[in-house]
XYZ file of C-alpha atoms in Angstrom:
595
model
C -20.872 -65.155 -73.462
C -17.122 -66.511 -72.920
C -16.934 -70.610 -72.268
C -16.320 -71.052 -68.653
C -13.014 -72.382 -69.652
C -9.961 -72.429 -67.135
C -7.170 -71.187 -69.127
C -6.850 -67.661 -71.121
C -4.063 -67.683 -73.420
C -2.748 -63.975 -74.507
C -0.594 -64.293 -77.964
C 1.320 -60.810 -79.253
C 2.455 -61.104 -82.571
C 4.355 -58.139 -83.271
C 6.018 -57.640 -85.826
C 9.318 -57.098 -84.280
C 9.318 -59.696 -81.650
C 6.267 -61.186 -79.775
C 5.194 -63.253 -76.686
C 3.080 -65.459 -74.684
C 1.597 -65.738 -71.797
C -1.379 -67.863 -69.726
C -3.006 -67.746 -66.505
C -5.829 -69.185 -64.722
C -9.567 -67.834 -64.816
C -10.341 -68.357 -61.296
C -8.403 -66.052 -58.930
C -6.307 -63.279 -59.375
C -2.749 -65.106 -59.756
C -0.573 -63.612 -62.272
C 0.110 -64.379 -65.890
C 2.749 -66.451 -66.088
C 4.898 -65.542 -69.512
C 6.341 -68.518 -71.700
C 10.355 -68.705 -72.171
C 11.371 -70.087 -75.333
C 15.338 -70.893 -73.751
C 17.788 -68.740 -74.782
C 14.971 -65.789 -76.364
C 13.726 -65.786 -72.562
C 10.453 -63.981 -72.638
C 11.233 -61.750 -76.048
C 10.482 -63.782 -78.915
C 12.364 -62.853 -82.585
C 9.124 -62.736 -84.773
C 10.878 -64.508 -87.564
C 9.672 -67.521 -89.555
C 12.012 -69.794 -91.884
C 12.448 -73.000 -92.881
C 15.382 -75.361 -92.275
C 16.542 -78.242 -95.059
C 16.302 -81.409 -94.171
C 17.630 -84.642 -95.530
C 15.462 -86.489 -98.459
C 14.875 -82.585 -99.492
C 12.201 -82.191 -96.368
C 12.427 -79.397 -94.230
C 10.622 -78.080 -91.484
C 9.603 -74.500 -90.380
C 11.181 -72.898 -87.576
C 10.659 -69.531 -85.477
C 12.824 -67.035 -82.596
C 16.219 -66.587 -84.055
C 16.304 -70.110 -84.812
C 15.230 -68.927 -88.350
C 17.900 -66.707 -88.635
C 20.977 -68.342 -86.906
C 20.850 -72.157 -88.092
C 23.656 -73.073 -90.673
C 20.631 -74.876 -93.341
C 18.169 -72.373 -93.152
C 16.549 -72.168 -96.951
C 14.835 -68.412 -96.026
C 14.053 -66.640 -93.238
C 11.127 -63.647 -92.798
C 10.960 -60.709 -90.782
C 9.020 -58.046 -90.128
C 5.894 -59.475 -91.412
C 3.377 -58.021 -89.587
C 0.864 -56.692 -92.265
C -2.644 -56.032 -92.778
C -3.797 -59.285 -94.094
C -5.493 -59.543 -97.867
C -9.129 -60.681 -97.365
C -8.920 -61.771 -101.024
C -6.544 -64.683 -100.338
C -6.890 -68.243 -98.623
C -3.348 -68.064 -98.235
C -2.520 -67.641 -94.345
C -0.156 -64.655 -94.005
C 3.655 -65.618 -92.172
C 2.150 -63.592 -88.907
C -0.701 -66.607 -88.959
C 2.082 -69.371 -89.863
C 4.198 -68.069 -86.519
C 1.213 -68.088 -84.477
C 0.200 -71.638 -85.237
C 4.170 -73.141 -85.186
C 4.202 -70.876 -81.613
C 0.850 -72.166 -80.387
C 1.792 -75.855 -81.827
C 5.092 -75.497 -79.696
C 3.657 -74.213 -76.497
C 0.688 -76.452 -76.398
C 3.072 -79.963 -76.514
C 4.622 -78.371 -73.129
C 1.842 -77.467 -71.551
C -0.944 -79.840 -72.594
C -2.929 -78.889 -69.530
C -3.768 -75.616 -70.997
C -4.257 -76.762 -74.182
C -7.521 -78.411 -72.894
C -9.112 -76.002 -71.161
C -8.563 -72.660 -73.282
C -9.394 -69.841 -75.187
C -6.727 -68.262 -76.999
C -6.890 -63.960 -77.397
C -4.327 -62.604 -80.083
C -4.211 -58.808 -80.475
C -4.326 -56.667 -83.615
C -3.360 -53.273 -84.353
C -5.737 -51.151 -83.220
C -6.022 -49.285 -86.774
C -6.610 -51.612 -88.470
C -10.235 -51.560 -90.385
C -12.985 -53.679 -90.121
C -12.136 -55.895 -93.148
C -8.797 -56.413 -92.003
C -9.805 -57.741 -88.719
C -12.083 -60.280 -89.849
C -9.439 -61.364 -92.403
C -7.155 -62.036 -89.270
C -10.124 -63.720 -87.473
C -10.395 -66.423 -90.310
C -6.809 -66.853 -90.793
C -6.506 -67.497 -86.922
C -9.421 -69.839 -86.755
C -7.836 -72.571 -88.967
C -5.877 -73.365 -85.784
C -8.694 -75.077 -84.530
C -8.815 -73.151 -81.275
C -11.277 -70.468 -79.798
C -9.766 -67.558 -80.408
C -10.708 -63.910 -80.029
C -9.070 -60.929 -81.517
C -8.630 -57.615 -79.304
C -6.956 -54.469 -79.914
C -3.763 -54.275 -78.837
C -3.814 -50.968 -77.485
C -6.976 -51.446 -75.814
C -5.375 -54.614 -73.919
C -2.448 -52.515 -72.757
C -5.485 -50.541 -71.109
C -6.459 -53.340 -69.673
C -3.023 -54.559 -68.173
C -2.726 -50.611 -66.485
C -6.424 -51.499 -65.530
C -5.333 -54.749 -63.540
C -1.818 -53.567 -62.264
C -3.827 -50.908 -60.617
C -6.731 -53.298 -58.872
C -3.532 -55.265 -57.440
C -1.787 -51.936 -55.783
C -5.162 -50.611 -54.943
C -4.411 -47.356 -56.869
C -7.336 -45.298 -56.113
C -6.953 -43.425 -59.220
C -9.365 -42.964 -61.706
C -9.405 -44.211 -65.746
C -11.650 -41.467 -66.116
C -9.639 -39.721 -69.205
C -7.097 -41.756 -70.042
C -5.359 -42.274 -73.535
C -2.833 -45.728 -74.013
C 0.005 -45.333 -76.460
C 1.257 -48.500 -77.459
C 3.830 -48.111 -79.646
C 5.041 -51.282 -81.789
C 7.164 -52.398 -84.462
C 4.739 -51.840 -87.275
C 1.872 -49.469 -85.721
C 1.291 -47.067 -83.237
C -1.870 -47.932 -81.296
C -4.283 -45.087 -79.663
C -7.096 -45.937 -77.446
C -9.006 -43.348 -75.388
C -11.266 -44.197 -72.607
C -13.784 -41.982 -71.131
C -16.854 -42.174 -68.497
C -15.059 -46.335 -68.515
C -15.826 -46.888 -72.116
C -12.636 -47.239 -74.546
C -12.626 -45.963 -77.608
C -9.977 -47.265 -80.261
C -8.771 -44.178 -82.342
C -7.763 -45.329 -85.824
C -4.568 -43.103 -86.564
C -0.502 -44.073 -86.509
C -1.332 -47.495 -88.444
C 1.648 -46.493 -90.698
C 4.426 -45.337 -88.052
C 5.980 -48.648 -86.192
C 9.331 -48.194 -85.236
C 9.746 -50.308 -87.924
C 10.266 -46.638 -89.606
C 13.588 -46.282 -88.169
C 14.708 -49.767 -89.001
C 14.276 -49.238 -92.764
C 16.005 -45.654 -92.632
C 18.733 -47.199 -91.090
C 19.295 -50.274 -93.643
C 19.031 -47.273 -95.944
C 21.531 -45.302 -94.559
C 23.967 -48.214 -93.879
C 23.755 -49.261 -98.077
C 24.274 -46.222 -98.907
C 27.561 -45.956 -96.664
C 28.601 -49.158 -98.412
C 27.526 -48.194 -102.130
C 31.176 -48.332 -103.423
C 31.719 -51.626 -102.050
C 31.564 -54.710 -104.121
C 31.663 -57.693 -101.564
C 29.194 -55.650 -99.493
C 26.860 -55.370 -102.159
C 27.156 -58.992 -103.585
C 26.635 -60.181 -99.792
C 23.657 -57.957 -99.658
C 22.074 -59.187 -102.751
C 21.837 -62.948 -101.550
C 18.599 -64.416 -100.442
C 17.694 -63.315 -96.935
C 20.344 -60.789 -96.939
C 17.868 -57.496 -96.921
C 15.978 -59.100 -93.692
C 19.096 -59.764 -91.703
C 20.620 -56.157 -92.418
C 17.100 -54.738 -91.118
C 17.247 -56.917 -88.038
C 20.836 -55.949 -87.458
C 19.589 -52.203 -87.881
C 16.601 -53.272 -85.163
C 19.003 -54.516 -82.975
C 21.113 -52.128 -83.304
C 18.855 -49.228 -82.729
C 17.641 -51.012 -79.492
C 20.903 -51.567 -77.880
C 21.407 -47.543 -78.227
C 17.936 -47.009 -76.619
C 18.441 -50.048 -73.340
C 22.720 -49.801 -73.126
C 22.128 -54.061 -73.935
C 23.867 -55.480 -77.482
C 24.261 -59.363 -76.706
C 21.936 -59.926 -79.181
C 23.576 -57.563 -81.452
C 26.685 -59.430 -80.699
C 25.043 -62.807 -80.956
C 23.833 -62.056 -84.525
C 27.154 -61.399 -85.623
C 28.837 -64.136 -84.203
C 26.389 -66.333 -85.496
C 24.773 -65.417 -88.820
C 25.355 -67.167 -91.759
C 28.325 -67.186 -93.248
C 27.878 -65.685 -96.560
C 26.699 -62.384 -95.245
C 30.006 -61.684 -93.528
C 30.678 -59.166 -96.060
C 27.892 -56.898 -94.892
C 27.574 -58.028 -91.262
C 30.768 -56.831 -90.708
C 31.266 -53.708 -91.485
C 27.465 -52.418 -90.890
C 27.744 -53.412 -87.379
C 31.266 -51.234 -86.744
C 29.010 -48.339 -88.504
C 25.708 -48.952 -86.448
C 28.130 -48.488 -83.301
C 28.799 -45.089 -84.549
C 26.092 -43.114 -85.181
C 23.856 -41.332 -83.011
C 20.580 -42.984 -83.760
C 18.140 -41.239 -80.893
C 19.383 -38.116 -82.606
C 20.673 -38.522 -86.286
C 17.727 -41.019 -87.060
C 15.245 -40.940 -84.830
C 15.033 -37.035 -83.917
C 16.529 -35.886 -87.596
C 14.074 -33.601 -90.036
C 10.983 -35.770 -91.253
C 12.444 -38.440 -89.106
C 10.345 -40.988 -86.867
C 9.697 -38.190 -83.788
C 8.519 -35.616 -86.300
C 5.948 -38.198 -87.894
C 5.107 -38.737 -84.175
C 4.198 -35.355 -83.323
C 2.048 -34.840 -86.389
C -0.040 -37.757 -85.374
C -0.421 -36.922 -81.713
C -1.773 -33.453 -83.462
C -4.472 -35.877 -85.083
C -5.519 -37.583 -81.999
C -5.354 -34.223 -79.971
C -7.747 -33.501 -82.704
C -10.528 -35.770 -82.515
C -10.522 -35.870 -78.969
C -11.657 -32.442 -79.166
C -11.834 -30.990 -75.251
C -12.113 -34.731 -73.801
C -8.584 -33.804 -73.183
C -6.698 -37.170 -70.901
C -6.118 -36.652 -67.768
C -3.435 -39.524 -67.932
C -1.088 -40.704 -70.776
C 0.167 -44.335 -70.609
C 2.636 -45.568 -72.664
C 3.451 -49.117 -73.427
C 5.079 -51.242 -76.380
C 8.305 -51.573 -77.012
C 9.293 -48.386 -78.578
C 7.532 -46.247 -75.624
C 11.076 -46.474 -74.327
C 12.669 -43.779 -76.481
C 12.623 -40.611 -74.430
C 11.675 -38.405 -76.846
C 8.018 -40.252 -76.695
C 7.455 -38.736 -73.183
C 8.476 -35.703 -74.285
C 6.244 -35.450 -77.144
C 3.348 -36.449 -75.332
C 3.967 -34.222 -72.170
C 4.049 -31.176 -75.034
C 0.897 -32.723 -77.031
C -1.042 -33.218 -73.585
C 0.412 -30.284 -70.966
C -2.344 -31.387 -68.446
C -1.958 -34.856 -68.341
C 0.172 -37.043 -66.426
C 2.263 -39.295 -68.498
C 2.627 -42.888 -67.018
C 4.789 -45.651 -68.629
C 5.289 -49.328 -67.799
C 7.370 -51.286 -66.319
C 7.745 -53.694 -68.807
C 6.655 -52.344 -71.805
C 6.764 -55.129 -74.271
C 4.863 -57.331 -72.215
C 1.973 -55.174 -71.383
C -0.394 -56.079 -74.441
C 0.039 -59.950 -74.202
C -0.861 -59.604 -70.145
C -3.516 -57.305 -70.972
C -4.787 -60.148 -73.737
C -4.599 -62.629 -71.389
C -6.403 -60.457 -69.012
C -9.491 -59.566 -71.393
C -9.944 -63.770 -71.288
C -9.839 -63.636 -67.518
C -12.102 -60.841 -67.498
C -14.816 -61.648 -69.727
C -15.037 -65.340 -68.351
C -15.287 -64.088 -64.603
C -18.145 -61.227 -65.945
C -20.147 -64.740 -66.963
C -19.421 -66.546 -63.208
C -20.307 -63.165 -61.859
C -23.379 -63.129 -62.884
C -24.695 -66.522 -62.403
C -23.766 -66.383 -58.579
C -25.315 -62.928 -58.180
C -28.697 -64.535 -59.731
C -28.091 -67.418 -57.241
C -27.764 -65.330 -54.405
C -31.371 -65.427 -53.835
C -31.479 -69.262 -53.787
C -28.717 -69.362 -50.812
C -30.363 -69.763 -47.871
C -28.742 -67.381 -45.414
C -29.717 -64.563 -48.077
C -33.139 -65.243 -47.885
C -33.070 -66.042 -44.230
C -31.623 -62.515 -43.870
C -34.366 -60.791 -45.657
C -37.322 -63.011 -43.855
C -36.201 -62.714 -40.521
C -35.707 -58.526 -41.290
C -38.680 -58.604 -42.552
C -40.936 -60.386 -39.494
C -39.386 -58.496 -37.119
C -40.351 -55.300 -38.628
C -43.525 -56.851 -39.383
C -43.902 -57.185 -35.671
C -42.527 -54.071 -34.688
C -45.286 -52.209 -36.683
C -47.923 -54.728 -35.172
C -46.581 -53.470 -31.576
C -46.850 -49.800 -32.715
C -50.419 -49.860 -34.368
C -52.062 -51.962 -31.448
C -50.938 -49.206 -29.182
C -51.969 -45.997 -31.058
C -55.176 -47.241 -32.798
C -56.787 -47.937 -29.871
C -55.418 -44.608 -28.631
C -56.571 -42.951 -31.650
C -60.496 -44.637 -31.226
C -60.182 -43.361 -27.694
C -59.348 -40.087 -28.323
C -62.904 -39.028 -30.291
C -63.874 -38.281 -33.732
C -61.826 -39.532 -36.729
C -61.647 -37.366 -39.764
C -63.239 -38.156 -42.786
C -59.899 -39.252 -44.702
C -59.090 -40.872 -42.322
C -62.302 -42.995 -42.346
C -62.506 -43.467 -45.741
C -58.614 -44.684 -46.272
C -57.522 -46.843 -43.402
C -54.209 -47.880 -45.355
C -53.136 -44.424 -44.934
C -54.556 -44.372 -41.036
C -52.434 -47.621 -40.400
C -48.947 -46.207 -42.194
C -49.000 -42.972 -40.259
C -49.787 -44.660 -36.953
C -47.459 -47.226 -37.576
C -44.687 -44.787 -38.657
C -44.372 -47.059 -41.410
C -41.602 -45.313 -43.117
C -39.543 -45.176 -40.210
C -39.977 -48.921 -39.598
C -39.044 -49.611 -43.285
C -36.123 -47.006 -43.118
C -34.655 -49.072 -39.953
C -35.733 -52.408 -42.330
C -33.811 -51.015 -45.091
C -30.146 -50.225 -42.792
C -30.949 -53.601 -41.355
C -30.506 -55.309 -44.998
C -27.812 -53.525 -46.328
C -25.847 -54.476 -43.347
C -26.008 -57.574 -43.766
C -26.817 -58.745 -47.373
C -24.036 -55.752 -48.644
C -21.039 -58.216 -47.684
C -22.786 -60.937 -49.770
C -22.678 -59.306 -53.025
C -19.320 -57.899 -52.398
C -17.891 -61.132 -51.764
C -19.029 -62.255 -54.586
C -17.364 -59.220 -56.641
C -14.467 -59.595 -54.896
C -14.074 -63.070 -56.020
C -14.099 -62.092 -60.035
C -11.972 -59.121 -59.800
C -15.597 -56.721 -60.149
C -15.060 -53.617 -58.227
C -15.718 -54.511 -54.554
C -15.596 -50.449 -52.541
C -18.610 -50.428 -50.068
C -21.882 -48.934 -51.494
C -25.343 -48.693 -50.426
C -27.820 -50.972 -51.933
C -30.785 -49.057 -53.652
C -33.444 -51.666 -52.193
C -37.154 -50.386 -52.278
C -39.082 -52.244 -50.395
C -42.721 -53.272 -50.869
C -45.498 -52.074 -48.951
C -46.653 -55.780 -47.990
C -45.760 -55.095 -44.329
C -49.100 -51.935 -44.558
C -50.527 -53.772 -47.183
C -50.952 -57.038 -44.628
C -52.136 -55.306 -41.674
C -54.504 -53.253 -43.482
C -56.026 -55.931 -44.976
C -57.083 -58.011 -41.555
C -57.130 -54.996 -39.514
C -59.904 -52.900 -42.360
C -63.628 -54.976 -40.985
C -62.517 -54.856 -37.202
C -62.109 -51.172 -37.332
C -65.122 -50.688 -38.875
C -66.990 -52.508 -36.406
C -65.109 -49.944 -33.809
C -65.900 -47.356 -35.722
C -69.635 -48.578 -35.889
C -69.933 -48.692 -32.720
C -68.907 -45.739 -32.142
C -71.368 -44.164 -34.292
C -74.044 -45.392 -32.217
C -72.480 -44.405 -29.211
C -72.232 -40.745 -30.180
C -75.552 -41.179 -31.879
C -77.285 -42.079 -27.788
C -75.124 -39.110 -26.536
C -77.429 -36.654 -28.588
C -80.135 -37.339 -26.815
C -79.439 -35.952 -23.458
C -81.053 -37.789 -20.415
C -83.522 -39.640 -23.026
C -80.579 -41.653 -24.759
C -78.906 -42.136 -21.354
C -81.358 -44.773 -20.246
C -81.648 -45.807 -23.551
C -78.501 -46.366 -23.500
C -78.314 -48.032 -19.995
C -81.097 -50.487 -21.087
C -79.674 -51.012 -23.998
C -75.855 -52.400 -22.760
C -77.878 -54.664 -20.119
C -76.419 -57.731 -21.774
C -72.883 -56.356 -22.397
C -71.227 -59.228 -20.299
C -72.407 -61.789 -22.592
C -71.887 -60.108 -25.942
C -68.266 -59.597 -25.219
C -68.346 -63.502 -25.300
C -69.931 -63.868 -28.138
C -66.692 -62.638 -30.272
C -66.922 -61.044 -34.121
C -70.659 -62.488 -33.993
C -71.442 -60.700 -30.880
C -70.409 -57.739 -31.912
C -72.032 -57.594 -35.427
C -75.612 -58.480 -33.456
C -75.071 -55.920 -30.813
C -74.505 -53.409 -33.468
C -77.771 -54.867 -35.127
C -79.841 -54.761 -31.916
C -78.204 -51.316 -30.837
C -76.021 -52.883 -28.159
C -73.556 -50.319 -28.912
C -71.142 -50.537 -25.544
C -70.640 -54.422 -26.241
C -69.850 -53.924 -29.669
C -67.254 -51.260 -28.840
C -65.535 -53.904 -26.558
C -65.858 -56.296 -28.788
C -64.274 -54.634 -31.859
C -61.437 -53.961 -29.805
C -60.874 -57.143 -28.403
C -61.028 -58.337 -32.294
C -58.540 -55.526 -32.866
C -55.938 -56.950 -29.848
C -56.925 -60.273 -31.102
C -56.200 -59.639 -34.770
C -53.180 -58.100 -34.243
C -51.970 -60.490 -31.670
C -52.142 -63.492 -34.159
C -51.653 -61.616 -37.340
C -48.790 -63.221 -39.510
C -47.277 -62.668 -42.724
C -47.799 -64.935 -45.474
C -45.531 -67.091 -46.895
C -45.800 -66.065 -50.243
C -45.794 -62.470 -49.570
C -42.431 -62.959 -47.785
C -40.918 -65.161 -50.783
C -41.956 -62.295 -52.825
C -40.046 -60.103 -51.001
C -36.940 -61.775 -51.480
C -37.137 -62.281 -55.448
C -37.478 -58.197 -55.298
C -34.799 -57.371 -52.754
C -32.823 -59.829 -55.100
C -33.809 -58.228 -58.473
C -32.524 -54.871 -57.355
C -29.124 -56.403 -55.792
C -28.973 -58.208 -59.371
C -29.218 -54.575 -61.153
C -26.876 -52.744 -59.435
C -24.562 -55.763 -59.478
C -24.485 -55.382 -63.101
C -23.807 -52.123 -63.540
C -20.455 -53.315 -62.103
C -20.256 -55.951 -64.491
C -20.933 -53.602 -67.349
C -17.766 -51.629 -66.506
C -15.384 -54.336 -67.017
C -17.118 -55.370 -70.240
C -16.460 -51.898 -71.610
C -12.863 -52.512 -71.231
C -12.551 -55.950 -72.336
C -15.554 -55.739 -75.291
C -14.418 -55.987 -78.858
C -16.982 -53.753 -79.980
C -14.331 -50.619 -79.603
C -13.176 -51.104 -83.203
C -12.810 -47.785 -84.774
């Protein structure tokens, strides 16, 4: 269970750039997404470190790294499956901390009151993972790891809550597509499944094919290739290519002009004259769509994951990440998936770090959720609810059976079941089930919009259902119980009567002699009538069983604890179907959907 903590932080280290973002627990505001200045929302995931005088220097991140004059060396695209063999943190742990470290001293608020979720590519394996988990934990913060494609699920998950889309995630697969991976997760029936295929195609791909390309434009040039042999000169050239690619695929190069105006001086040589030849060439089709190139690679995984979903075919594609914006990856995925719709977002490159910050949100508000639905039946309007329901049906059925058991006594012989099981006597004069069907509309009425109050302040689906209460039989269960010995004095006494009528004129004075002193047993109560029966006084007993009946009836309560019992039931069943809502959110937002 999550620390009630106020504060989820979502971190996305990619390995192009990455971001930040933090929201509040409680409520349903939005995340809000940190700005590092200049880099806005978009960070450069680059790490290098900056001399200082007395030979110090310090580490910096964000194009910092690669645009100040004394940078020693700067690293990019570092975004790698981490060696469980080492103590050594990787560079993607070293930005996270220097990020974290930065962002914390501005907002020390948060820094407090936190837990911290960082995504990971969803193929990674097991090993990996846990590798990353103890690297991140050094930063002496809770943090928990989540797949990054399965937090872009939950980002479409929470963007469609807000717009009340009354769509389904029935079949749905997430394509997050990343510098360094390309994430699959598949959910189905509300459980995700993380699909471990496209660890090995980032977009990253077409970065390195490029830089390729570009040297090998340049191969007869010596300042080009001295430039390009200096330290750091191999990871500005691929960030140039990055950039470069990018601008083609959003019509935006200031950062593509900003790296040019402002790299270091001694790659001039290269800068130069790759970024004239980047402006020329066709990358969407020359690189990106060219034989063996990034789409093909593409389309020969979706083939894999088309595969092992075998017929769970998706009814809905969604594509997220930062390279989701070529247009050949809708096309690819409309041909891979005919019957599916394809979706993509809005922001792409911010979907997984909202969706990490959402998993916090979500798994701390599953914990709230369900210690307020176990309090509900320590509020006192919920109980009140349930007891005042249940006395008035009590005394509804008390009407009823005063009514129709005397008429039932009245009207002659009773058959033998019915002598022998008086429970089932009372229920079907009572119409029992009808009382407890009325009982039953009664509470959902009005304990319904209790629960789904309380859903609808955690984000747990709120729509209007029916509560599956079954009641106890305590309302029967009571009456029989004080109503059994006073109708079988009635019935007693009728015995005798009948027994009299037999004997013709004989057991009419018999019986006239016999009910002499009628008056005074009927005053005489539950002792009266068990001595008339004894003595054969058979008319006063009959009146006085039934004035025990009225009487018993009359005065006949439930008790307390049978009530209080009622309500701890009525409340166990809200509790269970309560948590079958909670249970679909933790599908989502579990991190046991490793592959």
């Amino acid at each position: 269970m999550e620390p009630d903590v106020r504060y989820a932080v979502g971190l996305d280290i990619g390995d192009g750039e990455s971001s930040l973002c933090w929201l509040e627990t409680r409520g349903r505001g939005e995340a809000r997404v940190y700005d590092r200045g200049t880099e806005g929302a978009a960070i450069l995931t680059a790490l290098g470190r900056e001399r200082l005088d007395q030979g110090d220097y310090r580490h910096l991140i964000g194009e910092a790294a690669v645009l100040t004059r004394n940078v020693l060396h700067f690293s990019v695209n570092f975004k790698n499956r981490p060696d469980p063999d080492t103590l050594n943190p990787p560079d993607a742990v070293r930005f996270a901390r220097i990020l974290l470290t930065e962002f914390f001293s501005e907002h020390p608020e948060v820094r407090r009151d936190c837990v911290v979720y960082v995504g990971h590519p969803t193929g990674w394996d097991a090993v990996s993972v846990a590798a990353y988990r103890r690297h991140l934990s050094s930063t002496n913060l809770p943090v928990r790891l989540v797949a990054e494609s399965q937090s872009a699920l939950v980002h479409v998950r929470d963007r469609r809550s807000e717009q009340r889309d009354t769509r389904g995630l029935d079949r749905v697969l997430v394509v997050d597509i990343g510098s360094s991976t390309t994430d699959f997760t598949f959910v189905e029936d509300l459980i995700p499944r993380n699909l471990p295929l496209g660890s090995d195609l980032g977009c990253r791909v077409i970065d390195d094919r490029l830089a390729r390309m570009v040297r090998q434009a340049f191969a007869g040039d010596k300042a080009f290739t001295e430039a390009l042999d200096q330290d750091g000169a191999e990871e500005t050239l691929r960030l140039l290519c990055r950039w470069a690619k990018e601008a083609q695929f959003t019509r935006d190069d200031v950062r593509l002009q900003h790296l040019q105006a402002g790299c270091d001086t001694r790659f001039v040589p290269f800068m130069n004259p790759s970024f004239g030849w980047l402006r020329g060439v066709d990358i969407p089709l020359r690189v990106v769509r060219a034989p063996g190139g990034w789409a093909e690679r593409f389309s020969d995984v979706l083939t894999g994951v088309r595969d092992a979903l075998g017929s769970a075919e998706p009814e809905l594609v969604v594509l997220t990440g930062g390279g989701s914006r070529m247009s050949v990856v809708r096309e690819l995925c409309l041909k891979a998936f005919p019957n599916a719709s394809v979706e993509h977002d809005e922001a792409p490159s911010l979907a997984v770090t909202r969706g990490l910050a959402g998993v916090g949100r979500h798994r701390v508000n599953v914990a709230r959720f369900r210690h307020d639905i176990l309090a509900l039946k320590d509020r006192p309007e919920f109980e009140d609810r349930i007891r005042t329901g249940l006395l008035d049906a009590f005394d509804q059925a008390r009407s009823i059976l005063l009514t129709r058991l005397l008429e039932k006594a009245e009207a002659g012989p009773v058959d033998d079941q019915d002598e022998q099981d008086i429970d089932a006597l009372i229920h079907r004069l009572t119409g029992m089930d009808e009382v407890l069907a009325r009982l039953q509309i009664r509470l959902n009425a009005e304990l319904t919009p209790m629960a789904l109050g309380i859903c609808r302040s955690y984000d747990i689906r709120d729509d209007q259902f029916t509560l599956d209460i079954v009641l106890p039989g305590v309302i029967g269960t009571a009456i029989g119980a004080r109503i059994r010995p006073k109708w079988r004095t009635l019935r007693a006494a009728q015995g005798v009567l009948e027994a009299y009528a037999s004997l013709g004129s004989v057991g009419f004075y018999a019986l006239r002699f016999a009910t002499a002193g009628a008056k005074w047993s009927r005053k005489i109560g539950v002792a009266g009538a068990a001595v008339a029966i004894g003595l054969g006084l058979p008319h006063a007993a009959l009146t006085g069983a039934r004035t025990l009946i009225r009487t018993t009836l009359e005065k006949a309560e439930l008790d307390p604890a049978e009530v209080t019992g009622v309500v701890a039931q009525v409340a166990d069943r809200i509790t269970a179907q309560m948590d079958r809502r909670a249970q679909e959110v933790e599908r989502f937002v579990s991190a046991t959907a490793l592959p």
